[in-house]
Amino acid sequence: MNISELVNYIEVGMTKPVVVERRLLEGFGNYMRIIGFLTKDKVVISYYYYDGSDEDTGIDIVLKFESLDKAIESIEQFLGYPIGDWENFNRTGYYPEPLKDNNVEDKWVELVSDIKQGTMIPKGYSEIRINMNI
């Protein structure tokens, strides 16, 4: 992905957010993180249990940044790789397969704790709103 593609999908895309990450969290079983751009200066980070259904429970964190450049920089630092390595999930439609092992220890309490401590939230935002849809 590049900045032009991201901006194009933000401005004229039919689906919001423009998802740049969708993955199961290593060490958290079937808990997934999705990162998407709502606008040029707003990013949503969603954490929820993923079993392949459309159930919409979890935590949504909306971060507002001073600019698109600041938002991109923050997400690049958070993910540990540059925008050129991001995937446009709105275009590809990719979803990971849920883990088959249902005996994975439930790590929701640990995940919520990490979110509250800020370790699961990118830095550099100017405003934050957290919605718990539990």
mmCIF file with all atom_site columns, C-alpha atoms in Angstrom:
data_model
loop_
_atom_site.group_PDB
_atom_site.id
_atom_site.type_symbol
_atom_site.label_atom_id
_atom_site.label_alt_id
_atom_site.label_comp_id
_atom_site.label_asym_id
_atom_site.label_entity_id
_atom_site.label_seq_id
_atom_site.pdbx_PDB_ins_code
_atom_site.Cartn_x
_atom_site.Cartn_y
_atom_site.Cartn_z
_atom_site.occupancy
_atom_site.B_iso_or_equiv
_atom_site.pdbx_formal_charge
_atom_site.auth_seq_id
_atom_site.auth_comp_id
_atom_site.auth_asym_id
_atom_site.auth_atom_id
_atom_site.pdbx_PDB_model_num
ATOM 1   C CA . MET A 1 1   ? 0.000   0.000   0.000  1.00 0.00 ? 1   MET A CA 1
ATOM 2   C CA . ASN A 1 2   ? 1.094   3.598   -0.453 1.00 0.00 ? 2   ASN A CA 1
ATOM 3   C CA . ILE A 1 3   ? -0.227  6.986   0.665  1.00 0.00 ? 3   ILE A CA 1
ATOM 4   C CA . SER A 1 4   ? -2.074  7.601   -2.612 1.00 0.00 ? 4   SER A CA 1
ATOM 5   C CA . GLU A 1 5   ? -3.966  4.307   -2.365 1.00 0.00 ? 5   GLU A CA 1
ATOM 6   C CA . LEU A 1 6   ? -4.807  4.955   1.292  1.00 0.00 ? 6   LEU A CA 1
ATOM 7   C CA . VAL A 1 7   ? -6.097  8.470   0.559  1.00 0.00 ? 7   VAL A CA 1
ATOM 8   C CA . ASN A 1 8   ? -8.083  7.242   -2.451 1.00 0.00 ? 8   ASN A CA 1
ATOM 9   C CA . TYR A 1 9   ? -9.817  4.561   -0.381 1.00 0.00 ? 9   TYR A CA 1
ATOM 10  C CA . ILE A 1 10  ? -10.491 7.029   2.454  1.00 0.00 ? 10  ILE A CA 1
ATOM 11  C CA . GLU A 1 11  ? -11.968 9.626   0.100  1.00 0.00 ? 11  GLU A CA 1
ATOM 12  C CA . VAL A 1 12  ? -13.972 7.509   -2.354 1.00 0.00 ? 12  VAL A CA 1
ATOM 13  C CA . GLY A 1 13  ? -14.095 4.004   -0.933 1.00 0.00 ? 13  GLY A CA 1
ATOM 14  C CA . MET A 1 14  ? -17.494 2.463   -0.311 1.00 0.00 ? 14  MET A CA 1
ATOM 15  C CA . THR A 1 15  ? -16.451 0.817   2.953  1.00 0.00 ? 15  THR A CA 1
ATOM 16  C CA . LYS A 1 16  ? -15.086 2.454   6.091  1.00 0.00 ? 16  LYS A CA 1
ATOM 17  C CA . PRO A 1 17  ? -12.723 2.047   7.748  1.00 0.00 ? 17  PRO A CA 1
ATOM 18  C CA . VAL A 1 18  ? -9.913  1.413   5.286  1.00 0.00 ? 18  VAL A CA 1
ATOM 19  C CA . VAL A 1 19  ? -8.419  -1.643  6.989  1.00 0.00 ? 19  VAL A CA 1
ATOM 20  C CA . VAL A 1 20  ? -4.614  -1.865  6.994  1.00 0.00 ? 20  VAL A CA 1
ATOM 21  C CA . GLU A 1 21  ? -4.245  -4.676  9.537  1.00 0.00 ? 21  GLU A CA 1
ATOM 22  C CA . ARG A 1 22  ? -6.423  -7.657  10.395 1.00 0.00 ? 22  ARG A CA 1
ATOM 23  C CA . ARG A 1 23  ? -4.748  -10.408 12.355 1.00 0.00 ? 23  ARG A CA 1
ATOM 24  C CA . LEU A 1 24  ? -5.060  -12.792 15.254 1.00 0.00 ? 24  LEU A CA 1
ATOM 25  C CA . LEU A 1 25  ? -2.993  -11.619 18.194 1.00 0.00 ? 25  LEU A CA 1
ATOM 26  C CA . GLU A 1 26  ? -0.134  -13.963 18.950 1.00 0.00 ? 26  GLU A CA 1
ATOM 27  C CA . GLY A 1 27  ? -0.469  -15.362 22.444 1.00 0.00 ? 27  GLY A CA 1
ATOM 28  C CA . PHE A 1 28  ? -4.125  -14.309 22.797 1.00 0.00 ? 28  PHE A CA 1
ATOM 29  C CA . GLY A 1 29  ? -5.832  -17.249 21.090 1.00 0.00 ? 29  GLY A CA 1
ATOM 30  C CA . ASN A 1 30  ? -8.734  -16.203 18.855 1.00 0.00 ? 30  ASN A CA 1
ATOM 31  C CA . TYR A 1 31  ? -8.539  -12.516 19.746 1.00 0.00 ? 31  TYR A CA 1
ATOM 32  C CA . MET A 1 32  ? -8.100  -10.303 16.720 1.00 0.00 ? 32  MET A CA 1
ATOM 33  C CA . ARG A 1 33  ? -6.880  -6.773  16.102 1.00 0.00 ? 33  ARG A CA 1
ATOM 34  C CA . ILE A 1 34  ? -8.101  -4.655  13.217 1.00 0.00 ? 34  ILE A CA 1
ATOM 35  C CA . ILE A 1 35  ? -6.586  -1.265  12.389 1.00 0.00 ? 35  ILE A CA 1
ATOM 36  C CA . GLY A 1 36  ? -8.412  0.987   9.971  1.00 0.00 ? 36  GLY A CA 1
ATOM 37  C CA . PHE A 1 37  ? -8.460  4.590   8.800  1.00 0.00 ? 37  PHE A CA 1
ATOM 38  C CA . LEU A 1 38  ? -11.876 6.237   9.216  1.00 0.00 ? 38  LEU A CA 1
ATOM 39  C CA . THR A 1 39  ? -10.705 9.586   7.803  1.00 0.00 ? 39  THR A CA 1
ATOM 40  C CA . LYS A 1 40  ? -7.348  11.190  7.071  1.00 0.00 ? 40  LYS A CA 1
ATOM 41  C CA . ASP A 1 41  ? -6.897  11.976  10.765 1.00 0.00 ? 41  ASP A CA 1
ATOM 42  C CA . LYS A 1 42  ? -8.937  9.264   12.557 1.00 0.00 ? 42  LYS A CA 1
ATOM 43  C CA . VAL A 1 43  ? -7.892  5.661   13.066 1.00 0.00 ? 43  VAL A CA 1
ATOM 44  C CA . VAL A 1 44  ? -9.883  2.897   14.700 1.00 0.00 ? 44  VAL A CA 1
ATOM 45  C CA . ILE A 1 45  ? -8.273  -0.042  16.487 1.00 0.00 ? 45  ILE A CA 1
ATOM 46  C CA . SER A 1 46  ? -10.668 -2.897  17.259 1.00 0.00 ? 46  SER A CA 1
ATOM 47  C CA . TYR A 1 47  ? -9.961  -5.835  19.544 1.00 0.00 ? 47  TYR A CA 1
ATOM 48  C CA . TYR A 1 48  ? -12.436 -8.688  19.726 1.00 0.00 ? 48  TYR A CA 1
ATOM 49  C CA . TYR A 1 49  ? -12.901 -12.439 19.928 1.00 0.00 ? 49  TYR A CA 1
ATOM 50  C CA . TYR A 1 50  ? -12.944 -13.914 16.437 1.00 0.00 ? 50  TYR A CA 1
ATOM 51  C CA . ASP A 1 51  ? -14.508 -17.265 15.697 1.00 0.00 ? 51  ASP A CA 1
ATOM 52  C CA . GLY A 1 52  ? -15.619 -16.595 12.117 1.00 0.00 ? 52  GLY A CA 1
ATOM 53  C CA . SER A 1 53  ? -19.023 -15.191 13.068 1.00 0.00 ? 53  SER A CA 1
ATOM 54  C CA . ASP A 1 54  ? -20.177 -11.597 12.656 1.00 0.00 ? 54  ASP A CA 1
ATOM 55  C CA . GLU A 1 55  ? -20.644 -11.037 16.381 1.00 0.00 ? 55  GLU A CA 1
ATOM 56  C CA . ASP A 1 56  ? -19.632 -7.465  17.170 1.00 0.00 ? 56  ASP A CA 1
ATOM 57  C CA . THR A 1 57  ? -18.362 -7.525  20.736 1.00 0.00 ? 57  THR A CA 1
ATOM 58  C CA . GLY A 1 58  ? -15.059 -6.164  21.899 1.00 0.00 ? 58  GLY A CA 1
ATOM 59  C CA . ILE A 1 59  ? -13.249 -2.868  22.246 1.00 0.00 ? 59  ILE A CA 1
ATOM 60  C CA . ASP A 1 60  ? -13.066 -0.089  19.664 1.00 0.00 ? 60  ASP A CA 1
ATOM 61  C CA . ILE A 1 61  ? -10.497 2.657   20.152 1.00 0.00 ? 61  ILE A CA 1
ATOM 62  C CA . VAL A 1 62  ? -10.817 5.738   17.961 1.00 0.00 ? 62  VAL A CA 1
ATOM 63  C CA . LEU A 1 63  ? -7.676  7.865   17.770 1.00 0.00 ? 63  LEU A CA 1
ATOM 64  C CA . LYS A 1 64  ? -7.575  11.357  16.299 1.00 0.00 ? 64  LYS A CA 1
ATOM 65  C CA . PHE A 1 65  ? -4.273  12.681  14.951 1.00 0.00 ? 65  PHE A CA 1
ATOM 66  C CA . GLU A 1 66  ? -3.102  16.140  13.902 1.00 0.00 ? 66  GLU A CA 1
ATOM 67  C CA . SER A 1 67  ? -2.704  14.976  10.286 1.00 0.00 ? 67  SER A CA 1
ATOM 68  C CA . LEU A 1 68  ? -2.597  11.985  7.972  1.00 0.00 ? 68  LEU A CA 1
ATOM 69  C CA . ASP A 1 69  ? 1.208   12.009  8.160  1.00 0.00 ? 69  ASP A CA 1
ATOM 70  C CA . LYS A 1 70  ? 1.108   11.789  11.980 1.00 0.00 ? 70  LYS A CA 1
ATOM 71  C CA . ALA A 1 71  ? -1.448  8.973   11.810 1.00 0.00 ? 71  ALA A CA 1
ATOM 72  C CA . ILE A 1 72  ? 0.643   6.988   9.320  1.00 0.00 ? 72  ILE A CA 1
ATOM 73  C CA . GLU A 1 73  ? 3.819   7.549   11.348 1.00 0.00 ? 73  GLU A CA 1
ATOM 74  C CA . SER A 1 74  ? 2.096   6.359   14.530 1.00 0.00 ? 74  SER A CA 1
ATOM 75  C CA . ILE A 1 75  ? 0.704   3.211   12.918 1.00 0.00 ? 75  ILE A CA 1
ATOM 76  C CA . GLU A 1 76  ? 4.037   2.442   11.250 1.00 0.00 ? 76  GLU A CA 1
ATOM 77  C CA . GLN A 1 77  ? 5.767   2.636   14.644 1.00 0.00 ? 77  GLN A CA 1
ATOM 78  C CA . PHE A 1 78  ? 3.039   0.578   16.304 1.00 0.00 ? 78  PHE A CA 1
ATOM 79  C CA . LEU A 1 79  ? 3.140   -2.177  13.688 1.00 0.00 ? 79  LEU A CA 1
ATOM 80  C CA . GLY A 1 80  ? 6.911   -2.063  13.267 1.00 0.00 ? 80  GLY A CA 1
ATOM 81  C CA . TYR A 1 81  ? 6.854   -1.774  9.478  1.00 0.00 ? 81  TYR A CA 1
ATOM 82  C CA . PRO A 1 82  ? 6.280   0.980   6.877  1.00 0.00 ? 82  PRO A CA 1
ATOM 83  C CA . ILE A 1 83  ? 3.146   1.800   4.909  1.00 0.00 ? 83  ILE A CA 1
ATOM 84  C CA . GLY A 1 84  ? 4.709   0.158   1.845  1.00 0.00 ? 84  GLY A CA 1
ATOM 85  C CA . ASP A 1 85  ? 4.323   -3.192  3.647  1.00 0.00 ? 85  ASP A CA 1
ATOM 86  C CA . TRP A 1 86  ? 0.682   -2.616  4.686  1.00 0.00 ? 86  TRP A CA 1
ATOM 87  C CA . GLU A 1 87  ? -2.080  -4.595  3.034  1.00 0.00 ? 87  GLU A CA 1
ATOM 88  C CA . ASN A 1 88  ? -5.315  -2.972  1.875  1.00 0.00 ? 88  ASN A CA 1
ATOM 89  C CA . PHE A 1 89  ? -7.810  -5.437  3.333  1.00 0.00 ? 89  PHE A CA 1
ATOM 90  C CA . ASN A 1 90  ? -10.723 -3.526  1.776  1.00 0.00 ? 90  ASN A CA 1
ATOM 91  C CA . ARG A 1 91  ? -9.296  -4.511  -1.596 1.00 0.00 ? 91  ARG A CA 1
ATOM 92  C CA . THR A 1 92  ? -8.174  -8.071  -0.745 1.00 0.00 ? 92  THR A CA 1
ATOM 93  C CA . GLY A 1 93  ? -11.013 -9.033  1.620  1.00 0.00 ? 93  GLY A CA 1
ATOM 94  C CA . TYR A 1 94  ? -8.626  -11.312 3.533  1.00 0.00 ? 94  TYR A CA 1
ATOM 95  C CA . TYR A 1 95  ? -9.635  -12.700 6.937  1.00 0.00 ? 95  TYR A CA 1
ATOM 96  C CA . PRO A 1 96  ? -7.419  -15.090 8.889  1.00 0.00 ? 96  PRO A CA 1
ATOM 97  C CA . GLU A 1 97  ? -8.778  -18.501 9.768  1.00 0.00 ? 97  GLU A CA 1
ATOM 98  C CA . PRO A 1 98  ? -9.916  -18.795 13.409 1.00 0.00 ? 98  PRO A CA 1
ATOM 99  C CA . LEU A 1 99  ? -7.825  -21.147 15.498 1.00 0.00 ? 99  LEU A CA 1
ATOM 100 C CA . LYS A 1 100 ? -9.194  -24.682 15.509 1.00 0.00 ? 100 LYS A CA 1
ATOM 101 C CA . ASP A 1 101 ? -8.126  -25.355 19.101 1.00 0.00 ? 101 ASP A CA 1
ATOM 102 C CA . ASN A 1 102 ? -10.993 -24.151 21.295 1.00 0.00 ? 102 ASN A CA 1
ATOM 103 C CA . ASN A 1 103 ? -9.054  -25.088 24.418 1.00 0.00 ? 103 ASN A CA 1
ATOM 104 C CA . VAL A 1 104 ? -6.952  -21.917 24.218 1.00 0.00 ? 104 VAL A CA 1
ATOM 105 C CA . GLU A 1 105 ? -6.901  -20.095 27.534 1.00 0.00 ? 105 GLU A CA 1
ATOM 106 C CA . ASP A 1 106 ? -9.195  -17.062 27.548 1.00 0.00 ? 106 ASP A CA 1
ATOM 107 C CA . LYS A 1 107 ? -6.921  -14.019 27.559 1.00 0.00 ? 107 LYS A CA 1
ATOM 108 C CA . TRP A 1 108 ? -9.632  -11.317 27.452 1.00 0.00 ? 108 TRP A CA 1
ATOM 109 C CA . VAL A 1 109 ? -8.852  -9.971  30.950 1.00 0.00 ? 109 VAL A CA 1
ATOM 110 C CA . GLU A 1 110 ? -5.142  -9.787  30.071 1.00 0.00 ? 110 GLU A CA 1
ATOM 111 C CA . LEU A 1 111 ? -5.917  -8.068  26.755 1.00 0.00 ? 111 LEU A CA 1
ATOM 112 C CA . VAL A 1 112 ? -8.170  -5.475  28.440 1.00 0.00 ? 112 VAL A CA 1
ATOM 113 C CA . SER A 1 113 ? -5.454  -4.836  31.024 1.00 0.00 ? 113 SER A CA 1
ATOM 114 C CA . ASP A 1 114 ? -2.852  -4.302  28.279 1.00 0.00 ? 114 ASP A CA 1
ATOM 115 C CA . ILE A 1 115 ? -5.203  -1.880  26.512 1.00 0.00 ? 115 ILE A CA 1
ATOM 116 C CA . LYS A 1 116 ? -5.831  0.083   29.724 1.00 0.00 ? 116 LYS A CA 1
ATOM 117 C CA . GLN A 1 117 ? -2.065  0.276   30.325 1.00 0.00 ? 117 GLN A CA 1
ATOM 118 C CA . GLY A 1 118 ? -1.637  1.650   26.791 1.00 0.00 ? 118 GLY A CA 1
ATOM 119 C CA . THR A 1 119 ? 0.610   -1.124  25.470 1.00 0.00 ? 119 THR A CA 1
ATOM 120 C CA . MET A 1 120 ? -1.966  -2.084  22.825 1.00 0.00 ? 120 MET A CA 1
ATOM 121 C CA . ILE A 1 121 ? -2.580  1.506   21.662 1.00 0.00 ? 121 ILE A CA 1
ATOM 122 C CA . PRO A 1 122 ? -0.430  3.441   19.169 1.00 0.00 ? 122 PRO A CA 1
ATOM 123 C CA . LYS A 1 123 ? 1.220   6.662   20.404 1.00 0.00 ? 123 LYS A CA 1
ATOM 124 C CA . GLY A 1 124 ? 1.085   10.208  19.050 1.00 0.00 ? 124 GLY A CA 1
ATOM 125 C CA . TYR A 1 125 ? -2.669  10.772  18.985 1.00 0.00 ? 125 TYR A CA 1
ATOM 126 C CA . SER A 1 126 ? -4.283  14.054  20.043 1.00 0.00 ? 126 SER A CA 1
ATOM 127 C CA . GLU A 1 127 ? -7.626  12.549  21.170 1.00 0.00 ? 127 GLU A CA 1
ATOM 128 C CA . ILE A 1 128 ? -8.800  9.094   22.180 1.00 0.00 ? 128 ILE A CA 1
ATOM 129 C CA . ARG A 1 129 ? -12.232 7.522   22.592 1.00 0.00 ? 129 ARG A CA 1
ATOM 130 C CA . ILE A 1 130 ? -12.667 3.967   23.847 1.00 0.00 ? 130 ILE A CA 1
ATOM 131 C CA . ASN A 1 131 ? -15.922 2.042   23.349 1.00 0.00 ? 131 ASN A CA 1
ATOM 132 C CA . MET A 1 132 ? -16.392 -1.279  25.083 1.00 0.00 ? 132 MET A CA 1
ATOM 133 C CA . ASN A 1 133 ? -19.040 -3.335  23.265 1.00 0.00 ? 133 ASN A CA 1
ATOM 134 C CA . ILE A 1 134 ? -19.092 -6.253  25.656 1.00 0.00 ? 134 ILE A CA 1
#
